[in-house]
Short mmCIF file of C-alpha atoms in Angstrom, two decimals:
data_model
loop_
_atom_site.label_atom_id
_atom_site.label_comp_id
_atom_site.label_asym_id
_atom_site.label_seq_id
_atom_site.Cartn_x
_atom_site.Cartn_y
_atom_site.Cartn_z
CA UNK A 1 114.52 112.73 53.85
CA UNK A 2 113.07 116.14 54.22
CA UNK A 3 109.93 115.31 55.07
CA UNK A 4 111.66 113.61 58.26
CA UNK A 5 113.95 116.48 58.96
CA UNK A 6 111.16 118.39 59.41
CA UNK A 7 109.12 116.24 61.84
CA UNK A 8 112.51 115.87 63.52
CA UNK A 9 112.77 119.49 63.90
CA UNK A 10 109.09 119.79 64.76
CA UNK A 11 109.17 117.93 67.38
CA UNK A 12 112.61 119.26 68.97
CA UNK A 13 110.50 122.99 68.87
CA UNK A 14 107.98 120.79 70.84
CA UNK A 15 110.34 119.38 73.02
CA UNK A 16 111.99 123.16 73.92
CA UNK A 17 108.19 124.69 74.13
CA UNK A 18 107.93 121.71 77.29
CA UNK A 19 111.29 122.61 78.73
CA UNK A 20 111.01 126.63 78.78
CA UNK A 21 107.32 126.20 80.34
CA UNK A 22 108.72 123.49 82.68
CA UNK A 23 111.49 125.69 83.80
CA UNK A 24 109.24 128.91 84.13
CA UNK A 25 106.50 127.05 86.27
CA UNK A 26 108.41 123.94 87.94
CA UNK A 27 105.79 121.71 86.40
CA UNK A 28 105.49 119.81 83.02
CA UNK A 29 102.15 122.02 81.22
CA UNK A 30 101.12 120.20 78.13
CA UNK A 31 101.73 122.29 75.09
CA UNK A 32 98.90 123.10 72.48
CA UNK A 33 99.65 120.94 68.99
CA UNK A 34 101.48 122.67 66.30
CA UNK A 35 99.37 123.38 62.99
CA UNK A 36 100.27 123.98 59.57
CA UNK A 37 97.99 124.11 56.63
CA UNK A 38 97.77 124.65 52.88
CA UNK A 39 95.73 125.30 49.55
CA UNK A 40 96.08 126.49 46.19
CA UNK A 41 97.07 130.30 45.68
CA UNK A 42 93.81 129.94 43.19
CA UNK A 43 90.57 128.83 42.59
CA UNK A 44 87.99 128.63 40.16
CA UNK A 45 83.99 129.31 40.98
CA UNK A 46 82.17 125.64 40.21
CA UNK A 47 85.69 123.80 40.81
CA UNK A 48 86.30 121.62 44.02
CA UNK A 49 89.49 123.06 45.94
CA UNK A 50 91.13 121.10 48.19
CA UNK A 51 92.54 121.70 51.88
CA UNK A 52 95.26 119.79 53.60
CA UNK A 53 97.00 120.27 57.11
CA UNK A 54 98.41 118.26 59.90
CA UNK A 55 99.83 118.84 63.53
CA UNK A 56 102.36 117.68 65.87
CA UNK A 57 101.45 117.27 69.37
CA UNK A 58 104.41 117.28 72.37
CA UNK A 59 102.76 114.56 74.22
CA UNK A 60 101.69 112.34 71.09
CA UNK A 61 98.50 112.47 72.10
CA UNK A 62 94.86 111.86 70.13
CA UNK A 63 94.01 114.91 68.09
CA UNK A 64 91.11 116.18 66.55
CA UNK A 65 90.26 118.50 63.75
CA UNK A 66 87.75 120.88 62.57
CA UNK A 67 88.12 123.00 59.50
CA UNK A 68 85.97 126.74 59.40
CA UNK A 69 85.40 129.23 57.11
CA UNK A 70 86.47 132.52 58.27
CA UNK A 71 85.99 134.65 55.22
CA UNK A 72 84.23 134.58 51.61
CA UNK A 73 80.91 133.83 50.33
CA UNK A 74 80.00 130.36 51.85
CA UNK A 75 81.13 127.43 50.97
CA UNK A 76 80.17 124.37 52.53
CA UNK A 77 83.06 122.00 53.58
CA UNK A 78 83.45 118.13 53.32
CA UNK A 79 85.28 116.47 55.67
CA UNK A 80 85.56 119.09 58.28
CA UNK A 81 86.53 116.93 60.83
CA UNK A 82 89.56 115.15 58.46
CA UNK A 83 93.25 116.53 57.83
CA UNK A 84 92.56 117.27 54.47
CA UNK A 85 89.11 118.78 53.51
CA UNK A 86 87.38 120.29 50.40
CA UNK A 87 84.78 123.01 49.26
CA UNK A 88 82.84 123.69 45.96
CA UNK A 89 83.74 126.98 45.66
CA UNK A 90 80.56 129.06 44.71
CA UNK A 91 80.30 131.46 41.90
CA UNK A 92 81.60 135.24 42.67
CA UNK A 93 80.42 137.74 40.98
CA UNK A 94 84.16 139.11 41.37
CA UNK A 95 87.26 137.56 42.47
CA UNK A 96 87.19 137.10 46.00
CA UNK A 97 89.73 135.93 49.00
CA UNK A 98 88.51 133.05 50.85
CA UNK A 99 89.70 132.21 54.65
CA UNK A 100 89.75 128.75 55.74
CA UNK A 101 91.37 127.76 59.46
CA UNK A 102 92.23 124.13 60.77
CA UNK A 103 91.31 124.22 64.36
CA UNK A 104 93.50 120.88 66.38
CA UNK A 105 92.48 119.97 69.66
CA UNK A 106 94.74 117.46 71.66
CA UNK A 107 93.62 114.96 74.62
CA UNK A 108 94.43 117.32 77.18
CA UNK A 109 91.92 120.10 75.50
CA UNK A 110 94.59 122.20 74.22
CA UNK A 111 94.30 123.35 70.87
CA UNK A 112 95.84 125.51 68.82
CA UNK A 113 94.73 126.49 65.13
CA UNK A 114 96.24 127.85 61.21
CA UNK A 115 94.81 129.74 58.67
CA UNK A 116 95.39 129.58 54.87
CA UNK A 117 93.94 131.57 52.40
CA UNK A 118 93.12 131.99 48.61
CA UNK A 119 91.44 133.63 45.67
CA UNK A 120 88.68 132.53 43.99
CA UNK A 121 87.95 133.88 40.19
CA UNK A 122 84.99 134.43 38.48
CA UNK A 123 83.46 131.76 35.95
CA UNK A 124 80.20 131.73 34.30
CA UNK A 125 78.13 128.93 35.77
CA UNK A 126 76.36 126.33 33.98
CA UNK A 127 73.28 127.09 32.35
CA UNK A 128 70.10 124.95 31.79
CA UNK A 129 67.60 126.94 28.98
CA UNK A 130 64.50 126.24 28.04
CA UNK A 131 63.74 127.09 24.21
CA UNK A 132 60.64 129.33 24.28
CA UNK A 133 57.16 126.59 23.66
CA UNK A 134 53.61 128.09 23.01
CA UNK A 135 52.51 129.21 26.99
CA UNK A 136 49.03 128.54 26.02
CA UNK A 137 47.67 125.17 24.18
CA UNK A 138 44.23 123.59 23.95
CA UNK A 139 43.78 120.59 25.44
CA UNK A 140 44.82 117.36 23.36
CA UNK A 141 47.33 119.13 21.09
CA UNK A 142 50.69 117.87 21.07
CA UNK A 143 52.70 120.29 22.74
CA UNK A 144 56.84 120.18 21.64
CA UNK A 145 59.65 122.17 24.07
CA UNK A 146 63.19 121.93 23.98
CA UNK A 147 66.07 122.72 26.43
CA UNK A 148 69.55 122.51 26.60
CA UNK A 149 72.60 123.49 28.74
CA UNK A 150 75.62 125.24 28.50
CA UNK A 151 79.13 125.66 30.37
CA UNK A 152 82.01 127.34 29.49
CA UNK A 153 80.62 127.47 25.79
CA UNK A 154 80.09 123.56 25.86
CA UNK A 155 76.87 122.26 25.20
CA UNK A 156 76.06 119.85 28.78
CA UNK A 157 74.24 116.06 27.59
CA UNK A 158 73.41 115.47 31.14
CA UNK A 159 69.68 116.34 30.80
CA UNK A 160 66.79 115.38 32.52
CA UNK A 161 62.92 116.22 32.46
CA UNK A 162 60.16 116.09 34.59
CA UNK A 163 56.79 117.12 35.45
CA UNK A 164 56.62 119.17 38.92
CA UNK A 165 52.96 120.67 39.03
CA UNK A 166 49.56 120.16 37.42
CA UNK A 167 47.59 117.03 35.92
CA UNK A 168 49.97 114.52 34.63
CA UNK A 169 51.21 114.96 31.10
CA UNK A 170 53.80 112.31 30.33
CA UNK A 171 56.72 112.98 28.53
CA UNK A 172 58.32 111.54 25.30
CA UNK A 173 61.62 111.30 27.06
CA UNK A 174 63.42 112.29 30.37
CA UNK A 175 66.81 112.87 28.82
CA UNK A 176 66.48 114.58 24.80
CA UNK A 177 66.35 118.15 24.16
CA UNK A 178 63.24 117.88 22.41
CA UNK A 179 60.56 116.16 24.26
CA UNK A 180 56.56 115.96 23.30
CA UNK A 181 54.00 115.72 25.50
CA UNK A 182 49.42 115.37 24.90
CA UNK A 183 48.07 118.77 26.57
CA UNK A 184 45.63 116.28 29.36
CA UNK A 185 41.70 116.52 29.40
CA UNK A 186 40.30 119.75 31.14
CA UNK A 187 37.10 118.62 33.11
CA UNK A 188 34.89 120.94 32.30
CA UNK A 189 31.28 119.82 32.68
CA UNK A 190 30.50 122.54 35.15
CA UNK A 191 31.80 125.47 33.56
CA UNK A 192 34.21 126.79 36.07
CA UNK A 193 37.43 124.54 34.98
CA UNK A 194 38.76 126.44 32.31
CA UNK A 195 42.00 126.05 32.26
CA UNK A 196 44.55 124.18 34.23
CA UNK A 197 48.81 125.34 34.43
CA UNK A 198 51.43 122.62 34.19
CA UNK A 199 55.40 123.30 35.48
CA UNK A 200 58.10 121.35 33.88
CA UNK A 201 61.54 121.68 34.68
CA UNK A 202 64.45 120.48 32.72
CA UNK A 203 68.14 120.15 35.17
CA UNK A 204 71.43 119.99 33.48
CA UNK A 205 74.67 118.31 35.42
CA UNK A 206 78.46 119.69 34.88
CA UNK A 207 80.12 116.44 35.20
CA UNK A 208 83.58 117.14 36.43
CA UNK A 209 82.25 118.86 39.63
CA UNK A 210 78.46 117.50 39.17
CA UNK A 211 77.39 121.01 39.65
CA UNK A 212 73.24 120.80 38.80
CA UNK A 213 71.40 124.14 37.58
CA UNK A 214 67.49 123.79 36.71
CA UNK A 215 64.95 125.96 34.54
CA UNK A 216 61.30 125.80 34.61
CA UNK A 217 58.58 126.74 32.53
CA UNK A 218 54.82 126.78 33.05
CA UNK A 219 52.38 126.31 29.99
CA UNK A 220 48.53 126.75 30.24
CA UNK A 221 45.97 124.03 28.92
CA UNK A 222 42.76 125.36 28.27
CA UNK A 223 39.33 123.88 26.97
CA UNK A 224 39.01 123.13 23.67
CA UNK A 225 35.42 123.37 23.04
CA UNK A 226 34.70 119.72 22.53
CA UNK A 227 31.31 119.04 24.55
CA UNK A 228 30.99 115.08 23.54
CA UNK A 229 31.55 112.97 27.10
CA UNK A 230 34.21 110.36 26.51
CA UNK A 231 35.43 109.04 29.90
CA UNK A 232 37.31 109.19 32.30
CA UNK A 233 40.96 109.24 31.40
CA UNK A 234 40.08 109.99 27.30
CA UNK A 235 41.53 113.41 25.69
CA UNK A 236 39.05 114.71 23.00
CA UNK A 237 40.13 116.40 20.29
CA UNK A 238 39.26 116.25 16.53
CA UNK A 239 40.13 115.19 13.04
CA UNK A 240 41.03 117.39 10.27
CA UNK A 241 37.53 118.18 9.24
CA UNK A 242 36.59 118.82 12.64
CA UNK A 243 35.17 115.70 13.69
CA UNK A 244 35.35 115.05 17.50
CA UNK A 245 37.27 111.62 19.06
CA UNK A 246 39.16 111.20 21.74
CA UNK A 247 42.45 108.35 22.83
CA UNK A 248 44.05 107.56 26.03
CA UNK A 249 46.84 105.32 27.07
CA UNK A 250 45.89 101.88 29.34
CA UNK A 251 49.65 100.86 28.49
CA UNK A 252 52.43 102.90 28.57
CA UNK A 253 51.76 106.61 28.05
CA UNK A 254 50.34 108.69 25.03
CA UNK A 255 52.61 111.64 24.10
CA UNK A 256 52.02 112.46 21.17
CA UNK A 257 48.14 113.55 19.43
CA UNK A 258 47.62 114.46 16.43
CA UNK A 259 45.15 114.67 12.96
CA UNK A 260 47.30 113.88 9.62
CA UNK A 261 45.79 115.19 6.07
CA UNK A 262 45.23 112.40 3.61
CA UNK A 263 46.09 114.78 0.91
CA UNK A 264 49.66 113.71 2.50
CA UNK A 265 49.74 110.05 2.19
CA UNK A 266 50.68 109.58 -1.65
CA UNK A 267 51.61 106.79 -1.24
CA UNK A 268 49.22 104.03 -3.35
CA UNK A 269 51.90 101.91 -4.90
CA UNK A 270 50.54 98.98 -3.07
CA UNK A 271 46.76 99.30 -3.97
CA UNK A 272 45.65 99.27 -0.32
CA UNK A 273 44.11 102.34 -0.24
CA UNK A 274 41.03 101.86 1.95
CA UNK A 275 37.33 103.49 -0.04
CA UNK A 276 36.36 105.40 3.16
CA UNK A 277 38.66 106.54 6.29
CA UNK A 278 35.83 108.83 8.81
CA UNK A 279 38.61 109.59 10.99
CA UNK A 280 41.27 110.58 7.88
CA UNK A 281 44.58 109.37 9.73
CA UNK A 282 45.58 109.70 13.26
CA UNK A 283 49.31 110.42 14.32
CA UNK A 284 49.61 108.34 18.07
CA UNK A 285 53.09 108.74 19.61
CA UNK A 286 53.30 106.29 22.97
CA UNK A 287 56.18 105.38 25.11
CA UNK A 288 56.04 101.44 25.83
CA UNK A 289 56.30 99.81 29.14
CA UNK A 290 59.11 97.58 29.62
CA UNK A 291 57.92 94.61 27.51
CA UNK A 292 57.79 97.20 25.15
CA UNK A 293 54.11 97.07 24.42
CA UNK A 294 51.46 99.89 24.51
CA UNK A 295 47.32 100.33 24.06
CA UNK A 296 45.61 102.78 23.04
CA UNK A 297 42.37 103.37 22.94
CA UNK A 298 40.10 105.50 20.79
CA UNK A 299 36.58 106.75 21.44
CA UNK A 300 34.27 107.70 18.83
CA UNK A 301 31.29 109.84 18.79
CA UNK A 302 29.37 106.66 15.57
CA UNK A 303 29.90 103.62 15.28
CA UNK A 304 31.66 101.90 12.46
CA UNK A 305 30.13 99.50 9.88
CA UNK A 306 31.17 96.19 10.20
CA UNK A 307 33.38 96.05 6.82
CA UNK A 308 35.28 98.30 8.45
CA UNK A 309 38.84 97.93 9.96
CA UNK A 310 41.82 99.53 11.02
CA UNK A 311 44.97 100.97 8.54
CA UNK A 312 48.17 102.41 8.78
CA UNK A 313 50.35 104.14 6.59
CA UNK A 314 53.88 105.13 6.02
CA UNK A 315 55.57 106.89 3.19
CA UNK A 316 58.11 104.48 2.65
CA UNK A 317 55.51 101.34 2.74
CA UNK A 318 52.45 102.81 2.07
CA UNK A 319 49.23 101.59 3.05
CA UNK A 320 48.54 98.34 5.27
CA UNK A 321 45.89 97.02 6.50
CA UNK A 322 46.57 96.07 10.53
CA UNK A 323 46.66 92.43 11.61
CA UNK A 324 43.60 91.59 14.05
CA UNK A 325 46.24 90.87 16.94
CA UNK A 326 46.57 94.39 16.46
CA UNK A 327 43.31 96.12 17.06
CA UNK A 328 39.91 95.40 18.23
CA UNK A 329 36.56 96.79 18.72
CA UNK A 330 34.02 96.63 21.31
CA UNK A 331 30.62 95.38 20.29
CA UNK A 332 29.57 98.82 20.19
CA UNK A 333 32.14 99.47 17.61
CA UNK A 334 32.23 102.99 18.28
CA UNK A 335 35.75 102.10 20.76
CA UNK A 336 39.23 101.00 18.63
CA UNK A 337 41.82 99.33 20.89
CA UNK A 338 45.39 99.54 19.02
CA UNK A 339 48.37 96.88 20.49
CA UNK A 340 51.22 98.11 19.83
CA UNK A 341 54.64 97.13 20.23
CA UNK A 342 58.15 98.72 20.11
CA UNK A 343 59.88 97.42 17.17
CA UNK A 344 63.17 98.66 15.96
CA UNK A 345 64.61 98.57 12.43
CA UNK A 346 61.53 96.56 10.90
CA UNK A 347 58.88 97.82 8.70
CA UNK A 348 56.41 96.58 11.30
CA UNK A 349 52.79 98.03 10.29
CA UNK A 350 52.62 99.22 14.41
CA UNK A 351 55.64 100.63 14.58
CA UNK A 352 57.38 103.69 11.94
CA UNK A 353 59.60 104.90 14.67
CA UNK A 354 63.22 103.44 14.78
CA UNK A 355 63.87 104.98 18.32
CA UNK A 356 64.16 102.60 20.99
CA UNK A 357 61.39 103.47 23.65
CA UNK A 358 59.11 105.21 21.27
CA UNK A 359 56.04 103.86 18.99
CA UNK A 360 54.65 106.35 16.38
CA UNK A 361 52.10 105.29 13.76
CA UNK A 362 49.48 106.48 11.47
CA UNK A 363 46.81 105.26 11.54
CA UNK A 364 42.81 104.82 11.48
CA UNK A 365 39.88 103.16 10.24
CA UNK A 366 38.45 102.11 6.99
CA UNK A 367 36.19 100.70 5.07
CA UNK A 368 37.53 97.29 3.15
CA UNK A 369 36.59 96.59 -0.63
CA UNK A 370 37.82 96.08 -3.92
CA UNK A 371 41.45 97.30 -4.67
CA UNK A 372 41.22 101.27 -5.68
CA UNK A 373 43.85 102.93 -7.09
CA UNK A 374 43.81 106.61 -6.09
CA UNK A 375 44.18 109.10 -9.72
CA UNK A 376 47.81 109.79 -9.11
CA UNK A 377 48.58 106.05 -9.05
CA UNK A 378 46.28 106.19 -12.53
CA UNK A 379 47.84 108.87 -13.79
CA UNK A 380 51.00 107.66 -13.63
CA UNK A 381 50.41 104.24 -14.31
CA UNK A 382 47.32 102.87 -16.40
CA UNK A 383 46.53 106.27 -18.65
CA UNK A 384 50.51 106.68 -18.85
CA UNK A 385 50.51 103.10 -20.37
CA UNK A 386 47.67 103.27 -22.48
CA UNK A 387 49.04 106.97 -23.93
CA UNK A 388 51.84 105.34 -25.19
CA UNK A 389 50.24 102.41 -26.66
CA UNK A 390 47.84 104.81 -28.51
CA UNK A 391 50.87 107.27 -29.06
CA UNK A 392 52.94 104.27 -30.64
CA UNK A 393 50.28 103.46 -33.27
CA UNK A 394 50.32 106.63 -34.56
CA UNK A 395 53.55 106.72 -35.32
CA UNK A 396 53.69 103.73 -36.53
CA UNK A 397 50.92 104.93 -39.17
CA UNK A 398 52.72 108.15 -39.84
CA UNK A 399 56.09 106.01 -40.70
CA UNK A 400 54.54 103.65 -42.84
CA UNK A 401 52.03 106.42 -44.72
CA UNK A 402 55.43 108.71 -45.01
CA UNK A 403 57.53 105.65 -46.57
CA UNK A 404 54.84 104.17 -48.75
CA UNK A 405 54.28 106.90 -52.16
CA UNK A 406 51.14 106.32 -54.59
CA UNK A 407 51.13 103.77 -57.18
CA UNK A 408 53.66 101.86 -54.97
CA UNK A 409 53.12 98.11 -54.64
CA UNK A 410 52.36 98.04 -51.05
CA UNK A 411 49.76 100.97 -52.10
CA UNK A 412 48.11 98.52 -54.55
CA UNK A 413 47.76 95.68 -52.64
CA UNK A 414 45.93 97.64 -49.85
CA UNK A 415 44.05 98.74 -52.47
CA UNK A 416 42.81 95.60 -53.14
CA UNK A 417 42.56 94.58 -49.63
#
């Protein structure tokens, strides 16, 4: 009932703004519209404030509407052209008053306008950080950063990650906070291509007013020293005693690179063991395509006897020797190609990674043969057994020798034995 009293009385303000001009000039003018606006008293920086007004016009004609800024640090508007607008009100480094007017035009070009104003408070923005990674790596290392972002304390999960300059170096992930990625190949053949810079950027997103804030970071590959020719497309690097080899991806994407020490798999409970691994073990990290399958390829600098084939290990499982639908070799044999396939929850010799989207394994060749058990498996096992069949016939001799006394009967009849 209010809200109709008051267009009632609007309109009979109207109706004595026609009269009074009619009577002063002897002919109906059209009067301008009649504009009212409003807004909240207050505003947050990074919040979305909203701006509503309406008019009255004597003759009830079409109106239009435009909504301005007239003071503050700008804001754009939405829906300038609409009775009610809004604005993302920036961040202020102090509170500051903001100015907003509603300009209505009717059909006969008369307009008339309102202003409304408000304060708008300071707030820390959002914040997107990336954790300080190593600004200068050697080509095929695995190189780990991290990122996160903040607002109003509260740690943001809206992440993503990309590559924006340089040769491209996959990522493990778009969205975690720590992502991997294989430091590419550095062509170096003629001597001037030392070093090449790559730019990744991670942006975080504020949900409630999807407010995005980005931070970059530039890290520097450089040659490794590695002068064997693998390819096009391969990424030398080495083994743990220094020998060269390089992998690539020809299936999803390689992002993760990386010698393992054999003096960590200890492991032998299942007797697989291979006699001779030349390449130790290799840690591959690959993101699948979406069958979830991924190939990799690795180069070698020799070839590889024919007893040969390819291994994997895991501490839980141990060692295993891959199924040929796994790998393959080229008649050469001095190329591996791995198949691998995503596999969650399953103790799946290609797969030790329970992350959907991500395939880790170690892995790399051997030489097959007879069963050897590695000297902590002995150790532990065979000598540990035979110890205590040696150690239980001694005592056994010491109880009976301590029980039985000279001249006993038991003491004779040995005797005679």
């Amino acid at each position: 009932m209010k809200a109709r009293n008051y267009q009632v009385l609007n309109k009979l303000i109207l109706l004595i703004i026609s009269v009074s001009l009619f009577l002063l000039t002897g002919s109906l003018v059209a009067a301008p519209p009649v504009v009212t606006v409003s807004a909240p008293n207050f505003g947050l920086g990074g919040t979305v404030v909203n701006l509503t007004g309406s008019a009255e016009d004597p003759e009830d004609s079409a109106l239009t509407f435009l909504w301005t800024q007239i003071q503050g640090d700008t804001a754009e508007i939405s829906d300038a052209d609409q009775p009610k607008a809004s604005f993302l009100a920036p961040f202020v480094a102090a509170g500051q008053t903001f100015i907003f007017r509603l300009t209505v035009t009717d059909a006969e070009n008369e307009s008339a306008f309102a202003d409304v104003s408000l304060d708008i408070g300071f707030t820390d923005p959002p914040v997107a950080s990336i954790f300080t990674p190593p600004t200068t790596v050697l080509e095929g290392s695995t190189v780990s950063i991290g990122g996160q972002g903040f607002f109003l304390g509260e740690p943001l999960t809206d992440l993503k990650w990309e590559q924006i300059a340089g040769p491209s170096a996959p990522l493990s992930s778009t969205t975690d906070t720590n992502v991997t990625f294989v430091a590419p190949e550095i062509n170096n053949l003629s001597g001037t291509n030392e070093k090449v810079e790559l730019e990744f950027q991670l942006t975080v997103t504020e949900p409630v007013n999807n407010i995005q804030v980005a931070d970059t970071v530039v890290i520097t590959v450089e040659d490794n020293g590695i002068t064997a020719s693998f390819g096009d497309g391969f990424i030398p690097t080495q083994t743990i005693d220094e020998k060269p080899f390089a992998a690539r991806a020809t299936t999803g994407n390689l992002v993760g690179l990386a010698p393992f020490s054999l003096a960590n798999a200890t492991n032998n409970a299942n007797f697989q063991r291979p006699r001779k691994t030349p390449l130790g073990l290799i840690k591959l990290v690959a993101t699948p395509d979406e069958s979830g399958a991924a190939v990799i390829e690795i180069k070698l600098t020799e070839t590889l006897p024919d007893e040969f084939v390819m291994f994997s290990y895991a501490d839980d499982s141990g060692w295993q020797q891959l199924a040929d639908s796994q790998f393959s070799f080229n008649m050469a044999r001095d190329l591996i190609t791995l198949k691998l396939q995503d596999v969650i929850g399953s103790t799946n010799a290609g797969d030790r990674d329970d992350k959907q989207g991500l395939i880790e394994i170690l892995t790399g060749p051997g030489q097959v043969g007879s069963r050897v058990v590695a000297s902590s498996t002995i150790g532990s096992g065979a000598l540990g057994m035979w110890s205590l069949i040696i150690f239980g016939v001694l005592g056994m001799f010491r109880i009976l020798t301590g029980f039985i006394k000279p001249g006993s009967r038991l003491t004779s009849r040995m005797k005679e034995i």
